[in-house]
Tab-separated table of C-alpha atoms in Angstrom:
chain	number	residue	atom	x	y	z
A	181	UNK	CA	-9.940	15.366	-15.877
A	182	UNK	CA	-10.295	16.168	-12.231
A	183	UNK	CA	-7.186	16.913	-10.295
A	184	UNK	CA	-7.627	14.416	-7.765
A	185	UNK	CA	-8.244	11.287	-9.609
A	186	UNK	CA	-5.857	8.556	-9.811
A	187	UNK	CA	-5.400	8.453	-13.732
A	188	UNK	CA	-4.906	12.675	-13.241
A	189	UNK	CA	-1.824	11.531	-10.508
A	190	UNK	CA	-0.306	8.742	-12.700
A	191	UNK	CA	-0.202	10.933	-15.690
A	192	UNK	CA	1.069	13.783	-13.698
A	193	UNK	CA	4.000	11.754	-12.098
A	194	UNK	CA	4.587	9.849	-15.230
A	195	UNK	CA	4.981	13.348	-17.254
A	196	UNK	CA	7.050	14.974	-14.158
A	197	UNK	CA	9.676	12.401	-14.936
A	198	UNK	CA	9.530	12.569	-19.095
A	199	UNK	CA	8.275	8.887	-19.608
A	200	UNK	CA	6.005	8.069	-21.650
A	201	UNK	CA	3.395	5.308	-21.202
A	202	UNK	CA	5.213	2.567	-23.029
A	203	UNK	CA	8.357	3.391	-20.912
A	204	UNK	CA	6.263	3.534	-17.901
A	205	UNK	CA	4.184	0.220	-18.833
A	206	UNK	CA	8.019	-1.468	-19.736
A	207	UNK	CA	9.561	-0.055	-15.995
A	208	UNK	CA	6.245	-1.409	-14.260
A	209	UNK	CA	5.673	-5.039	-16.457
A	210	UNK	CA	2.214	-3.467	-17.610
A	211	UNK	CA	0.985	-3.128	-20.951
A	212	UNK	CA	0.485	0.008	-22.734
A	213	UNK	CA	-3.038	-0.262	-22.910
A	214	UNK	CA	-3.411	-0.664	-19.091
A	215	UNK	CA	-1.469	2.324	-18.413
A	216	UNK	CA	-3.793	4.615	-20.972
A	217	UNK	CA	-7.186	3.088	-19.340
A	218	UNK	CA	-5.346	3.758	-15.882
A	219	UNK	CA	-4.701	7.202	-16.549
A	220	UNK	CA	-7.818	8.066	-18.671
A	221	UNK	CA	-9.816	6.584	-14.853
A	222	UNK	CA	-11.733	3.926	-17.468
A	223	UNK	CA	-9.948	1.032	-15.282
A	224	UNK	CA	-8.900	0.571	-11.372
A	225	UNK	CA	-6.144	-1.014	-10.924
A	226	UNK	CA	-5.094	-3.932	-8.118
A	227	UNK	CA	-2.754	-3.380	-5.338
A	228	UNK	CA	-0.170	-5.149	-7.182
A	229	UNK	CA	-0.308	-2.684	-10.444
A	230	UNK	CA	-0.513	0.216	-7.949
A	231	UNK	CA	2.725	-0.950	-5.895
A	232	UNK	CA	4.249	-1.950	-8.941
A	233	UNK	CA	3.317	1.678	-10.839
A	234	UNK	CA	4.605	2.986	-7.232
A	235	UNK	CA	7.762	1.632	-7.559
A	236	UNK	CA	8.818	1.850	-11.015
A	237	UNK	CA	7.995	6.002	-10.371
A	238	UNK	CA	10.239	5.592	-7.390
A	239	UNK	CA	7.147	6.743	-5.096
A	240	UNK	CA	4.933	6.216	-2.199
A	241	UNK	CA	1.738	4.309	-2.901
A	242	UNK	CA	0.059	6.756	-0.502
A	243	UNK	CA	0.395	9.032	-3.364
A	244	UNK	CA	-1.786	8.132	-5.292
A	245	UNK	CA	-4.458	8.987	-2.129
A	246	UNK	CA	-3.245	11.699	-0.755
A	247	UNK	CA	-4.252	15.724	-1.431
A	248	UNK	CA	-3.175	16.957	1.719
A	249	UNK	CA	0.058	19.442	1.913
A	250	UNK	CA	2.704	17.960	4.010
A	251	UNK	CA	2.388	18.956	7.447
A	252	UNK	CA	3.857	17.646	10.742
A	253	UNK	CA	0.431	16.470	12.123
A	254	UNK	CA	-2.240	14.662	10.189
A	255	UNK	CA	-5.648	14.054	11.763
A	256	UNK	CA	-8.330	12.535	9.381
A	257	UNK	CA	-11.717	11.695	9.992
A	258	UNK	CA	-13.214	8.638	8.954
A	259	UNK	CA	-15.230	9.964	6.173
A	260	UNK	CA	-12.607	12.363	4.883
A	261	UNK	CA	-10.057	9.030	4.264
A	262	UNK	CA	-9.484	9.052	0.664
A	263	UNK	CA	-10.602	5.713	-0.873
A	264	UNK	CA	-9.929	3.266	-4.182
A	265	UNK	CA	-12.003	0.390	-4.780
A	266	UNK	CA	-10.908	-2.315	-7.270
A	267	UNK	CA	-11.864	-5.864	-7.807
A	268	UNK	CA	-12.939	-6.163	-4.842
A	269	UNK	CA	-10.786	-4.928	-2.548
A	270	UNK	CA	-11.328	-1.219	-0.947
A	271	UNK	CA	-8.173	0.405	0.124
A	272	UNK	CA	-8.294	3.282	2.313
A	273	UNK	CA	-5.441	5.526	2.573
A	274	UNK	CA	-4.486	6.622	6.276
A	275	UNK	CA	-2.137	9.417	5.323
A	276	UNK	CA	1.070	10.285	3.761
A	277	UNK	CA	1.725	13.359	4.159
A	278	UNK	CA	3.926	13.908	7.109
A	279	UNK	CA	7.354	15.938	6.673
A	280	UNK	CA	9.852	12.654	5.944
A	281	UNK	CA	7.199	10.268	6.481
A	282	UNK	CA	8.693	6.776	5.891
A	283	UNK	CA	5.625	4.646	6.263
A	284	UNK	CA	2.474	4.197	4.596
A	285	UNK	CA	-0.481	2.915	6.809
A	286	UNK	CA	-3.559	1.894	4.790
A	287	UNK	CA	-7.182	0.393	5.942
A	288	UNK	CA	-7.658	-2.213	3.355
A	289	UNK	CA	-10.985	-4.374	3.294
A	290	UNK	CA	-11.491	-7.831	0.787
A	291	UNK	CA	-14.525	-9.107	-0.057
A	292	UNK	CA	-15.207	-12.814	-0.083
A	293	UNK	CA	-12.405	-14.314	-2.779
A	294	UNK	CA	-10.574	-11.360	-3.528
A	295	UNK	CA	-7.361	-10.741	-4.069
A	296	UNK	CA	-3.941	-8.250	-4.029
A	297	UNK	CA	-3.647	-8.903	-7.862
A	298	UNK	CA	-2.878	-11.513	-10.559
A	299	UNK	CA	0.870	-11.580	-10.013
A	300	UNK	CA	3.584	-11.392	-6.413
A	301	UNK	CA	5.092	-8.102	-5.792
A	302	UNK	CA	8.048	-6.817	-4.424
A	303	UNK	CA	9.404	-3.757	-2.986
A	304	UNK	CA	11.877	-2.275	-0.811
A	305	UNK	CA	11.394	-1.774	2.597
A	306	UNK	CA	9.501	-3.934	5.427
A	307	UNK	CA	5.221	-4.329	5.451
A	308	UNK	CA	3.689	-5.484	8.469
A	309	UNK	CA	0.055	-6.446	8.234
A	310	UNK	CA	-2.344	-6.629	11.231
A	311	UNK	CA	-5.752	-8.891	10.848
A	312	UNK	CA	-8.511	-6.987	12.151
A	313	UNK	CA	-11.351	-8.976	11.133
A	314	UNK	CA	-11.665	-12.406	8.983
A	315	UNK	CA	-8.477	-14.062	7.161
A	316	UNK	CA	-6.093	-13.411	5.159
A	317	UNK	CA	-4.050	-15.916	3.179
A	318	UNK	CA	-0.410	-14.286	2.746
A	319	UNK	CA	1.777	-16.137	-0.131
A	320	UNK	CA	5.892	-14.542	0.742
A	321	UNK	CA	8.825	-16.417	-1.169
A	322	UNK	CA	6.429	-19.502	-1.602
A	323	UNK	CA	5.241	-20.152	1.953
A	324	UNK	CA	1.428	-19.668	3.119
A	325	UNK	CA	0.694	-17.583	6.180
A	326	UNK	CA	-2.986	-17.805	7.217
A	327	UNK	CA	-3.915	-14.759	9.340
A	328	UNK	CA	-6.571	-14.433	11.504
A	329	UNK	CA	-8.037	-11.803	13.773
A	330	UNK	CA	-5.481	-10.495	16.267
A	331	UNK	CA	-2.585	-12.032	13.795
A	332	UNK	CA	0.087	-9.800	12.642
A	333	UNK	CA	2.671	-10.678	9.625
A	334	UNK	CA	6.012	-8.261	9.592
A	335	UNK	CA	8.539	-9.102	6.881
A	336	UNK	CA	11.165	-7.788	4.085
A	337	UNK	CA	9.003	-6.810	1.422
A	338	UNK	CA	11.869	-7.729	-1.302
A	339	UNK	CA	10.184	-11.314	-0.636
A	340	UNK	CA	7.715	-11.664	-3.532
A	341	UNK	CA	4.133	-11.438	-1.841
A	342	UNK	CA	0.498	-11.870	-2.799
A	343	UNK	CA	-2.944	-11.836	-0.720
A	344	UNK	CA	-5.963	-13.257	-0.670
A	345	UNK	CA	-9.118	-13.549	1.166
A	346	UNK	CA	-10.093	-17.308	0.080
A	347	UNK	CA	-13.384	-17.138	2.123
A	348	UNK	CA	-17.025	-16.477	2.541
A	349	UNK	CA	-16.556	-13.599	4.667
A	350	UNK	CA	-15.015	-10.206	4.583
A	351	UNK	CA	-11.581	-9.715	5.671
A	352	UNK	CA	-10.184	-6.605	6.975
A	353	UNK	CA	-6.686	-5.566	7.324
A	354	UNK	CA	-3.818	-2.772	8.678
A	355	UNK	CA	-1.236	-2.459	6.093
A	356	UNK	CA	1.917	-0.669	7.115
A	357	UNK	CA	4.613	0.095	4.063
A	358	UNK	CA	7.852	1.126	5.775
A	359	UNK	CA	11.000	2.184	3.307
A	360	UNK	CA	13.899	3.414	5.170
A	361	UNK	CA	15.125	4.901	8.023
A	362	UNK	CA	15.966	4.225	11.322
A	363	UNK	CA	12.898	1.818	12.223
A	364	UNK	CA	14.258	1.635	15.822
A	365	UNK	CA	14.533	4.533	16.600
A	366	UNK	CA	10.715	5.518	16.623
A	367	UNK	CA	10.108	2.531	19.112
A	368	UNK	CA	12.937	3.924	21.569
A	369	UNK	CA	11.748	7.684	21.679
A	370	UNK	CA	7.761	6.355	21.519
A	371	UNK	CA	8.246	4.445	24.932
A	372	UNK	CA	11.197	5.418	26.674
A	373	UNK	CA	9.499	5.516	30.157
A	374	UNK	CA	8.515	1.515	29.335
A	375	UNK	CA	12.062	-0.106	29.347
A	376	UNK	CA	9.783	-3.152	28.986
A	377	UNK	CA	8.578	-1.789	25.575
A	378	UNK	CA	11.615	-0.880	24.585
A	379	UNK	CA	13.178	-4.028	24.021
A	380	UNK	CA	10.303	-5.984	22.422
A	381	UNK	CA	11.466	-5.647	19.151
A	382	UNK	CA	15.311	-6.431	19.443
């Protein structure tokens, strides 16, 4: 098995930590079975499994794209971004690999009637989402937000979420995982010459 598959990086993280796959599948509401076909590369999973395998590893879902050693500056060209494509959906990874990184950026396109995954998701941390082309239907704690180009969601990701792309067209979206830290912080240092700026998100 290749080194820098995704079934080589779940087995590797899942084995780092001394679970096995039925105590993975249990932390991560999967079965078994979808954890061996996972790991074995016989089955992609959805955004949903992957945040939910993400989480119950207590990792970043950029890890499971990334080969890069951490570095203070990450410059990747288009055709060097590491890619998974499942059901639809092709999710581009932006890069993780920055010393205490503590956001995941991700370039993620839907084909017509695609979807996140079969079931809502929840994590820690904030997700902002900007439309870039198409719509998006975003399901959080029960209430439908329809984005289209130019709209932007931002929200606390321990709201269960799903997404969908309910049309004829492709949809393409930013995805931005945040964790921790101090998230305004980045803003204040980023534009301190633009008082203007500054203030935009308080």
């Amino acid at each position: 098995m290749e080194k820098n598959t995704l079934g080589y990086k779940l087995r590797a993280a899942r084995q780092e930590r001394g679970l096995s796959q039925r105590e993975l599948a249990h932390m991560a509401s999967l079965s078994t079975n979808a954890i061996s076909l996972i790991e074995r590369d016989e089955n992609s999973p959805s955004v949903s499994t992957l945040q939910s395998l993400a989480t119950a590893l207590n990792i970043k879902m950029s890890y499971f794209f990334d080969d890069h050693e951490p570095t203070t500056i990450l410059h990747v060209k288009a055709e060097q971004r590491p890619v998974i494509i499942s059901k639809g959906i092709r999710i581009e990874g932006l890069g993780g690999k920055l010393i205490r990184q503590e956001m995941d950026p991700f370039l993620v396109t839907l084909e017509p009637h695609s979807e996140s995954g079969l079931r809502q998701v929840v994590h820690t941390g904030h997700e902002l989402v900007y439309c870039l082309a198409g719509k998006v239907e975003y399901l959080i704690d029960g209430t439908i937000h329809d984005l289209e180009c130019g709209d932007f969601l931002l929200f606390e990701a321990h709201l269960p979420h799903i997404w969908r792309n309910n049309n004829e067209d492709k949809a393409v979206i930013l995805l931005v995982l945040q964790a921790s830290g101090l998230a305004g912080e980045p803003v204040e240092r980023h534009f301190s010459d633009y008082p203007s700026v500054v203030h935009i998100g308080k």
